PDB file of C-alpha atoms in Angstrom:
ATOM      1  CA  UNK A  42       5.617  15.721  -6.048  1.00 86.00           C
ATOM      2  CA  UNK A  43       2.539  13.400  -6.955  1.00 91.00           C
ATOM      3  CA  UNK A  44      -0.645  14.075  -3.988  1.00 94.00           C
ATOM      4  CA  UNK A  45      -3.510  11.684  -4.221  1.00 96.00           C
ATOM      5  CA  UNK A  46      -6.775  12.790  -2.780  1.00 97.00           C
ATOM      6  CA  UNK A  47      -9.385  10.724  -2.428  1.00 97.00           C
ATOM      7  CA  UNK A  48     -13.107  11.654  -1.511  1.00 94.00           C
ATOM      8  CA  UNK A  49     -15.628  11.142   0.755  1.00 93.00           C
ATOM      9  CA  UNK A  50     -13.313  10.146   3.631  1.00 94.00           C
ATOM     10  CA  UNK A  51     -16.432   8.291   5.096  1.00 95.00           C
ATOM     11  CA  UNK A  52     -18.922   6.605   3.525  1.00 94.00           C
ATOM     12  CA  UNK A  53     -21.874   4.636   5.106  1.00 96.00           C
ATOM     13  CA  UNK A  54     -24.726   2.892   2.669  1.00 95.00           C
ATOM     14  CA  UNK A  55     -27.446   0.663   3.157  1.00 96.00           C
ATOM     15  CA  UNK A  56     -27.049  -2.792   1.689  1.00 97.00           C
ATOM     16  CA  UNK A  57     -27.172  -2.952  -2.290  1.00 97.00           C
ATOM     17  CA  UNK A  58     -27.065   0.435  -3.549  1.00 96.00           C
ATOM     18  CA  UNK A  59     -24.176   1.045  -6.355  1.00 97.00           C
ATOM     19  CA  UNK A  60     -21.891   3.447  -5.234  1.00 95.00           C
ATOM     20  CA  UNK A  61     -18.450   5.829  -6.777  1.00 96.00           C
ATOM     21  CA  UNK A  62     -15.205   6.262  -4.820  1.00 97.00           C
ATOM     22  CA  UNK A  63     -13.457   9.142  -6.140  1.00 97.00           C
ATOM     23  CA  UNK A  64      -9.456   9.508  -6.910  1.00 98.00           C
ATOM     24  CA  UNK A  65      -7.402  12.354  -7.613  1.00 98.00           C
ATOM     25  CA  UNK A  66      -3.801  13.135  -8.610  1.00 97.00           C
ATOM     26  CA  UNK A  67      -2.019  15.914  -9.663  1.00 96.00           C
ATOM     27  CA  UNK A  68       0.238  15.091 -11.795  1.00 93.00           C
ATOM     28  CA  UNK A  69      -0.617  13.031 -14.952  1.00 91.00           C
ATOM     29  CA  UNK A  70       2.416  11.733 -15.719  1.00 90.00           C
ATOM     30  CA  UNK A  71       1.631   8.361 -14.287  1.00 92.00           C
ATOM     31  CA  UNK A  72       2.442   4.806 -15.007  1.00 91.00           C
ATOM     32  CA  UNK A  73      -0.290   3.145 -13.465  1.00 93.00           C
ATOM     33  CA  UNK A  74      -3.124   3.205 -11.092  1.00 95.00           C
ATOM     34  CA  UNK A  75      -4.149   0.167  -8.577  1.00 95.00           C
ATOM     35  CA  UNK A  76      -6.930   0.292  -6.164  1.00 97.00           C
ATOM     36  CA  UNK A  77      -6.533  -1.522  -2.781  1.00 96.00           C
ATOM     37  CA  UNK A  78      -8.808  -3.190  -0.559  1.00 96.00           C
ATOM     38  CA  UNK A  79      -8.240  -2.632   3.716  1.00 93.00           C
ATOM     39  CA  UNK A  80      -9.317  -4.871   6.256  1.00 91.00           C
ATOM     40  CA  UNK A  81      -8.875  -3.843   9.709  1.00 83.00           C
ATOM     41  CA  UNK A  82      -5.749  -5.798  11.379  1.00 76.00           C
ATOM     42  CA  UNK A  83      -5.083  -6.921   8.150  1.00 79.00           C
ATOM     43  CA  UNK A  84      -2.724  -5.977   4.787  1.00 83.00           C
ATOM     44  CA  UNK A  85      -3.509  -4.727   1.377  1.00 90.00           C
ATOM     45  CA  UNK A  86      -5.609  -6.611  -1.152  1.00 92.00           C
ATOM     46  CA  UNK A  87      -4.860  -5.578  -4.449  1.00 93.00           C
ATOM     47  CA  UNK A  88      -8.161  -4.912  -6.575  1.00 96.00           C
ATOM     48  CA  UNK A  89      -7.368  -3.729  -9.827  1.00 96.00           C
ATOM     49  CA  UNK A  90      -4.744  -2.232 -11.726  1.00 94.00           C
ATOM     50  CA  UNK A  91      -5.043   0.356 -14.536  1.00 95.00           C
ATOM     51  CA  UNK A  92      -2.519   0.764 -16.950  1.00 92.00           C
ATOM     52  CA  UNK A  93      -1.797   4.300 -18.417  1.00 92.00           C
ATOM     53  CA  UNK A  94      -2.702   3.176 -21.806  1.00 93.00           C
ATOM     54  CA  UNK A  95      -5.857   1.740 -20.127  1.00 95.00           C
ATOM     55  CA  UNK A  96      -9.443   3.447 -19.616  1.00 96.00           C
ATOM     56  CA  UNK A  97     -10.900   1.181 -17.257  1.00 96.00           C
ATOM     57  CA  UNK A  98     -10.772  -2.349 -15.493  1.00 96.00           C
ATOM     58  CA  UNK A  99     -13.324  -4.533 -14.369  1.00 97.00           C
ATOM     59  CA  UNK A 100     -13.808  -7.454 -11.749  1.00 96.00           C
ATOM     60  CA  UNK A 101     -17.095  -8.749 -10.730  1.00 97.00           C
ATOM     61  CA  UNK A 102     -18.648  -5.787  -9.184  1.00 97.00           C
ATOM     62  CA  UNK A 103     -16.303  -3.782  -9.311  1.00 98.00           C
ATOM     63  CA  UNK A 104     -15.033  -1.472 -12.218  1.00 98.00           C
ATOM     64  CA  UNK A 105     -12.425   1.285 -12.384  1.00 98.00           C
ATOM     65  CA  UNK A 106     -11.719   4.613 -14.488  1.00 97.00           C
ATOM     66  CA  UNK A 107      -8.964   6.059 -15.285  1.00 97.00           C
ATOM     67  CA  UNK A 108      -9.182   9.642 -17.171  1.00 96.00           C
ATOM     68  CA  UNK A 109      -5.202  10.605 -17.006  1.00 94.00           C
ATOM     69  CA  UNK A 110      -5.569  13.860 -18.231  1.00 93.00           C
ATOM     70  CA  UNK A 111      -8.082  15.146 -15.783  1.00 95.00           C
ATOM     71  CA  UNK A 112      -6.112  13.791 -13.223  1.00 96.00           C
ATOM     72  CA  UNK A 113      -9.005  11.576 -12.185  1.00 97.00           C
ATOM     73  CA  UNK A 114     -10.296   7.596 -11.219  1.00 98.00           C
ATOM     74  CA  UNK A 115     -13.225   6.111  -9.771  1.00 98.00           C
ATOM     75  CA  UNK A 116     -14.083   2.934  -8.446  1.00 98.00           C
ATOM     76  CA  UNK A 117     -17.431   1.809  -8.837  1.00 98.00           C
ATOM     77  CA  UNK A 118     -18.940  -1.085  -6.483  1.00 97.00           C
ATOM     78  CA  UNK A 119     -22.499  -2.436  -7.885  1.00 98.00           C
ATOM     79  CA  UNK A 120     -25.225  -4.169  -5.462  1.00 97.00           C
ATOM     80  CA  UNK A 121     -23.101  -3.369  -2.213  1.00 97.00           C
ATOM     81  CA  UNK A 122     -23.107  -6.055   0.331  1.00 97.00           C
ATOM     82  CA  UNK A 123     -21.204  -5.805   4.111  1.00 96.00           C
ATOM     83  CA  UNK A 124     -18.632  -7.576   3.420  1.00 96.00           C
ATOM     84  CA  UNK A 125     -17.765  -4.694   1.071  1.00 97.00           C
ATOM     85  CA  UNK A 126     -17.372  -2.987   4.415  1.00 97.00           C
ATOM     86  CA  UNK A 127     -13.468  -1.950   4.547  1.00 96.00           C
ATOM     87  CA  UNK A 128     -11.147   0.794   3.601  1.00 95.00           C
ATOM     88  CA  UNK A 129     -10.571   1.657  -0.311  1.00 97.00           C
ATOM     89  CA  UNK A 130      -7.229   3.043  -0.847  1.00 97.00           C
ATOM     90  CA  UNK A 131      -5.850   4.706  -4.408  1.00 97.00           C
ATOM     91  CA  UNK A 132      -2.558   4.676  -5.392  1.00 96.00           C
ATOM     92  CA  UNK A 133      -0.660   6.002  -7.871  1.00 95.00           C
ATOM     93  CA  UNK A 134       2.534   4.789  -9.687  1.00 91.00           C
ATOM     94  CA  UNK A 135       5.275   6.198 -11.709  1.00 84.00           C
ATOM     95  CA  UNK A 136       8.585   5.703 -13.003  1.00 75.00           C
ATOM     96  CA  UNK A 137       7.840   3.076 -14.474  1.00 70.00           C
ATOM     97  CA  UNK A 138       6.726   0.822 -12.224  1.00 68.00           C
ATOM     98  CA  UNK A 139       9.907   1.152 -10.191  1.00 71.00           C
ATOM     99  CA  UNK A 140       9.253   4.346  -8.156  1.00 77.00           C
ATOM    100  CA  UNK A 141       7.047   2.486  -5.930  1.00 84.00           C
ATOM    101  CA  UNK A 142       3.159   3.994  -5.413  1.00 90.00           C
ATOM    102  CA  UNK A 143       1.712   7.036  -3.776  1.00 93.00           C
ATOM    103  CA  UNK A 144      -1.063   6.827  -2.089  1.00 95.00           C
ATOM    104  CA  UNK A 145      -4.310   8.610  -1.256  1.00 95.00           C
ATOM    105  CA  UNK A 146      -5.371   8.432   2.479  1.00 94.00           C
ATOM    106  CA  UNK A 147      -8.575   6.229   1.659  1.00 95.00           C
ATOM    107  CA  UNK A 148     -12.398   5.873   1.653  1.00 96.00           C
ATOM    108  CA  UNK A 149     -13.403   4.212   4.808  1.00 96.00           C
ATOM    109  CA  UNK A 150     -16.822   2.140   3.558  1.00 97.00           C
ATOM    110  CA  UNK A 151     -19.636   1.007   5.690  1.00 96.00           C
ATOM    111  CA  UNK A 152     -22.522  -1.041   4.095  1.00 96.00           C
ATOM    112  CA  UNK A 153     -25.134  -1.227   6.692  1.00 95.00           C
ATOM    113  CA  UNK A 154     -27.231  -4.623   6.351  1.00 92.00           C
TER     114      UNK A 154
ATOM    115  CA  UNK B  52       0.267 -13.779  -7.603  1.00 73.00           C
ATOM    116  CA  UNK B  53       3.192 -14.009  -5.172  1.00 82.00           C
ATOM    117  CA  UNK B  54       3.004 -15.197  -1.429  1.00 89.00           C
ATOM    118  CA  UNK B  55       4.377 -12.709   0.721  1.00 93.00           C
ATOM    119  CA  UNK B  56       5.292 -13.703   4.197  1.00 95.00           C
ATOM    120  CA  UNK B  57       6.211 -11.295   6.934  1.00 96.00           C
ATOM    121  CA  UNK B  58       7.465 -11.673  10.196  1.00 97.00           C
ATOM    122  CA  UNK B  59       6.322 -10.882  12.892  1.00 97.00           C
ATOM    123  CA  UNK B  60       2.907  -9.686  12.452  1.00 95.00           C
ATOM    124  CA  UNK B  61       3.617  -7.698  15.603  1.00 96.00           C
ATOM    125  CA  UNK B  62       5.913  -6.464  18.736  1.00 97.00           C
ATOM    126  CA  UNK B  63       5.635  -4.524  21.821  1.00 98.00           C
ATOM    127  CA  UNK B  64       9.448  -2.844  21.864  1.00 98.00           C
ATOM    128  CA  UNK B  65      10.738  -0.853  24.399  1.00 97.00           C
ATOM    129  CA  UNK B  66      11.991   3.054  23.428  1.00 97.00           C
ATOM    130  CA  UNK B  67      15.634   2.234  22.601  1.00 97.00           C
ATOM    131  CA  UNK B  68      15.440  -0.991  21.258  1.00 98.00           C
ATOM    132  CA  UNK B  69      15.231  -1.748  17.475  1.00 98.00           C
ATOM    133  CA  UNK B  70      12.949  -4.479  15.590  1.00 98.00           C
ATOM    134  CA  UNK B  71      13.875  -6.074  12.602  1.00 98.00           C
ATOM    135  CA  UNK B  72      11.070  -7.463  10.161  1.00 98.00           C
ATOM    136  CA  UNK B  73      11.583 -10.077   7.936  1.00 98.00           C
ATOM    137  CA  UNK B  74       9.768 -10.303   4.257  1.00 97.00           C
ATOM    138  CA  UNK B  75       9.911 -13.928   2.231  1.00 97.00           C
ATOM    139  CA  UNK B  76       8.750 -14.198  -1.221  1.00 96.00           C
ATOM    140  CA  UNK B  77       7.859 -17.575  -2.374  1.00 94.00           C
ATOM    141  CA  UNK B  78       9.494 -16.499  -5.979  1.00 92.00           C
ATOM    142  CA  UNK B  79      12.056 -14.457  -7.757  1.00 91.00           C
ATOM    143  CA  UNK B  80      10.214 -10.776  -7.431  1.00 89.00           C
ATOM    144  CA  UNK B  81      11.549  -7.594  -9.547  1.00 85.00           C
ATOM    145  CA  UNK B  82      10.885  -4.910  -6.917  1.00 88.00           C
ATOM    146  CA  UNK B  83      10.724  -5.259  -3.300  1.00 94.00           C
ATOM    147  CA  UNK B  84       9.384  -2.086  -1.202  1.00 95.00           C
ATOM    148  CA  UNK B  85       8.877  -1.369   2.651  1.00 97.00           C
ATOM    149  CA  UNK B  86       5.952   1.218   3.505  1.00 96.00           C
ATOM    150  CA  UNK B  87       4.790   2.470   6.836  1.00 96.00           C
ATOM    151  CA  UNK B  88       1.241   3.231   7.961  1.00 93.00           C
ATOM    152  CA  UNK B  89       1.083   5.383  10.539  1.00 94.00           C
ATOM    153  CA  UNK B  90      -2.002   5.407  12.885  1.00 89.00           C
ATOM    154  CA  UNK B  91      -5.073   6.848  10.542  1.00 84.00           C
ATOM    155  CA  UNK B  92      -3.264   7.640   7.995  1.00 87.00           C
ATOM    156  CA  UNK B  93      -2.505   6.042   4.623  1.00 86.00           C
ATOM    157  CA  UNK B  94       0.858   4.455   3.248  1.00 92.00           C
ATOM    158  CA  UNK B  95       4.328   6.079   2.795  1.00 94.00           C
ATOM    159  CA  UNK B  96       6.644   4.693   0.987  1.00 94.00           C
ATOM    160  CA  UNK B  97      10.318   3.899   2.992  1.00 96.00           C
ATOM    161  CA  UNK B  98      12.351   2.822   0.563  1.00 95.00           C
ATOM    162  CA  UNK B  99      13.184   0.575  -2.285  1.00 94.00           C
ATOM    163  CA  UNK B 100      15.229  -2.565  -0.873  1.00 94.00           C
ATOM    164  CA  UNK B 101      17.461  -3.300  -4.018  1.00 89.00           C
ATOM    165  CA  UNK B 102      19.267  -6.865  -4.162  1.00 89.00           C
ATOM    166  CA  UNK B 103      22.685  -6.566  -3.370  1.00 85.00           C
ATOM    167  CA  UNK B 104      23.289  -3.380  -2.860  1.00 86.00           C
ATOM    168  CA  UNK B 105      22.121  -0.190  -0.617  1.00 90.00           C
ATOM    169  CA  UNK B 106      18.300   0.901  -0.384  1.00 93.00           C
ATOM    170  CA  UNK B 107      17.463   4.146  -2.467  1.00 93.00           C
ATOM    171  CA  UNK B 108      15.354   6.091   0.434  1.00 95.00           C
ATOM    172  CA  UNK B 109      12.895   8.203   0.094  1.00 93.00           C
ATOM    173  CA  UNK B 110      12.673  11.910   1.136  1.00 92.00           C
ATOM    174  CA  UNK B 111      12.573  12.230   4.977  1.00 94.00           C
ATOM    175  CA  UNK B 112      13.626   8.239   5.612  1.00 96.00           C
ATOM    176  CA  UNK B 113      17.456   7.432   6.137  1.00 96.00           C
ATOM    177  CA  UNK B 114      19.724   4.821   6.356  1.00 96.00           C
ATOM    178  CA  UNK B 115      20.566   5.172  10.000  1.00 97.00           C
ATOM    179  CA  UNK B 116      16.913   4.642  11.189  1.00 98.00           C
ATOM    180  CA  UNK B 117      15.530   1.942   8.634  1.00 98.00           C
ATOM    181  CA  UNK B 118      18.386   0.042   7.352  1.00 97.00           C
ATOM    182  CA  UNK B 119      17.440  -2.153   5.159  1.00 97.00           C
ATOM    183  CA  UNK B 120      18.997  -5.779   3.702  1.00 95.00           C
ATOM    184  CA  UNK B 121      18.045  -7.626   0.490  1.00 95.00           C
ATOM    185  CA  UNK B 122      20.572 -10.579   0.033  1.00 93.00           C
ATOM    186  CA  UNK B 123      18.640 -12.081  -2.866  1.00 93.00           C
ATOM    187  CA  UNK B 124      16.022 -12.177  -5.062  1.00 92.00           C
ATOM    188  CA  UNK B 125      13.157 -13.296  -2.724  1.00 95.00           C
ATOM    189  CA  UNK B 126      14.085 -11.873   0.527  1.00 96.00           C
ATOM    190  CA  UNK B 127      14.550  -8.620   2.708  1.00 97.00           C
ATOM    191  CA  UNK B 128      14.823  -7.479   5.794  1.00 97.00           C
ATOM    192  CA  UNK B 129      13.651  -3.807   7.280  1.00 98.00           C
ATOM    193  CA  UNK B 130      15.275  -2.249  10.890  1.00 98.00           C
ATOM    194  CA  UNK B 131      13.428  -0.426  12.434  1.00 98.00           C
ATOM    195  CA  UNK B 132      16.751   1.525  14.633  1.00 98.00           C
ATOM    196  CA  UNK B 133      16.310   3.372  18.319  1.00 98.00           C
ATOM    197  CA  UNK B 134      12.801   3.328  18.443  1.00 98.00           C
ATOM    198  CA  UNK B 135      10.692   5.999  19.762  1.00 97.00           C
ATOM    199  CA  UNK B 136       6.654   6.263  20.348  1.00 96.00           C
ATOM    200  CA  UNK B 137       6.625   8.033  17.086  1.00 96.00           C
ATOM    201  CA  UNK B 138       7.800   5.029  15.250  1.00 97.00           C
ATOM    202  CA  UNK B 139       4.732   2.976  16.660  1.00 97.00           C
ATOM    203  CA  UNK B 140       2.904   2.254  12.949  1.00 96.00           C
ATOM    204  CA  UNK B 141       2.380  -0.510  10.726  1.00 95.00           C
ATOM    205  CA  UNK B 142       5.317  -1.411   8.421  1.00 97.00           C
ATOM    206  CA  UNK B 143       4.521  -3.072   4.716  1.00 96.00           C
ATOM    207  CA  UNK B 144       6.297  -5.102   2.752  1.00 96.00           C
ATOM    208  CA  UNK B 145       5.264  -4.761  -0.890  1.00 94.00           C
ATOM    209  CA  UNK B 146       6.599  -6.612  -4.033  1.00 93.00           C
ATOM    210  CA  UNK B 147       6.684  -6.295  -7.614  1.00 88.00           C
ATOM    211  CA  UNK B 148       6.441  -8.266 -10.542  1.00 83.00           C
ATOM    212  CA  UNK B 149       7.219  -7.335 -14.160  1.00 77.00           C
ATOM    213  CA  UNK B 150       3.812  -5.624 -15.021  1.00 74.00           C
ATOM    214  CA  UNK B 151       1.466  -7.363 -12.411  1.00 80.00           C
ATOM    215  CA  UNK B 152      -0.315  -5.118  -9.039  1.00 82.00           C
ATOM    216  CA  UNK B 153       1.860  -4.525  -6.222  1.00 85.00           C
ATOM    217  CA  UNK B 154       1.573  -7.222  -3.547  1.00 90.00           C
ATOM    218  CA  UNK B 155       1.692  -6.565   0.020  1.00 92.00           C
ATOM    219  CA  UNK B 156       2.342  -8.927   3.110  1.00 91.00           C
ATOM    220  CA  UNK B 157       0.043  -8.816   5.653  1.00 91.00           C
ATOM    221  CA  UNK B 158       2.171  -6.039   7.490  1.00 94.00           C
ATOM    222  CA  UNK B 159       3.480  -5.895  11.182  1.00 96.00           C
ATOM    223  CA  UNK B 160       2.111  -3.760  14.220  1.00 95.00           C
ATOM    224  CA  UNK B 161       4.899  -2.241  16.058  1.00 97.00           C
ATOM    225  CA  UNK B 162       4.238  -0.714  19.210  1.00 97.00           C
ATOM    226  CA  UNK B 163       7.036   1.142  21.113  1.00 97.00           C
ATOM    227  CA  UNK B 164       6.486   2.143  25.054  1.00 96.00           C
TER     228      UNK B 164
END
């Protein structure tokens, strides 16, 4: 059974330093890999999406690893700004596509102004 | 990127009762999914809502509880059956199209007393 872990639970930053969210699953066998944006009160925002063929993706600030055979991703946010303030969630998909995704229990962000 | 509505973005139900949440696409999607979020944690998938025929469930979810419906291609609907406190989370609607990110509606708040 695919577990995602993703570290730090918590993370609080001052206003425009770069920072790395961390993602982890055990098994490599994956399809894909999508990183979701939070709000509170509010749905999912889909970020990016990394095929398994794929290394990494990139949009605006943001850019995403994939290393399949470590098991590993990371999303990295450049010149933070609050309204990067939300939760970062990781999830992980197989089968195809058609399996749905697992997901990791998120990064909860703060960027202090 | 598909529009995903979902209704209604939230209930107070009484223990006993049962809610059932709606989920419109505004075009023909692949895949349609329901997750729940319970309080602090992350998302677990329900089950995959297949067009015209029964939901495949996942581990730990059954029909009973969360029947679901998908009469066509752009619609489903997700029961939530003889609710308890413990059922109080936030339930997702997710869709999928050919290779593109999973979509998500903007989710409904269900509170049981």
């Amino acid at each position: 059974k695919q577990e995602v872990t993703q570290i730090p639970a918590a993370l609080s930053v001052p206003e425009g330093e770069n920072l790395v969210l961390n993602c982890s699953f055990t098994d490599s066998a994956i399809y894909n890999l999508q990183w979701f944006r939070q709000d509170p009160g509010k749905g999912l925002t889909s970020l990016l999406l990394i095929q398994s063929s794929q290394r990494e993706q990139t949009s605006g600030r943001l850019n995403a690893s994939l290393d399949k055979s470590s098991g590993r991703s990371t999303l990295y946010i450049a010149a933070s700004q609050p309204g990067d303030s939300a939760t970062y969630l990781c999830a992980v998909g197989s089968g195809g596509g058609a399996d749905g995704l697992t997901f990791g229990k998120g990064t909860h962000l703060i960027i202090q102004p | 990127s598909a529009v995903i509505s979902q209704k209604p973005s939230r209930d107070i139900c009484q223990r006993g009762t049962s809610l059932t949440i709606q989920c419109q696409v505004d075009s023909q999607v692949t895949m349609m999914f329901w997750y729940r979020q319970q309080p602090g944690q992350s998302l677990t998938l329900i089950a995959t809502a297949n067009q015209g025929s029964e939901a495949t469930y996942e581990s730990g979810f059954v029909i009973d509880k969360f029947p679901i419906s998908r009469p066509n291609l752009t619609f489903s609907t997700l029961t939530v059956s003889n609710l308890s406190p413990e059922d109080s989370s936030i339930y997702l609607c997710s869709v999928l199209q050919g290779n593109s990110p999973l979509h998500f509606g903007n989710g409904t708040r269900l509170t049981v007393t």
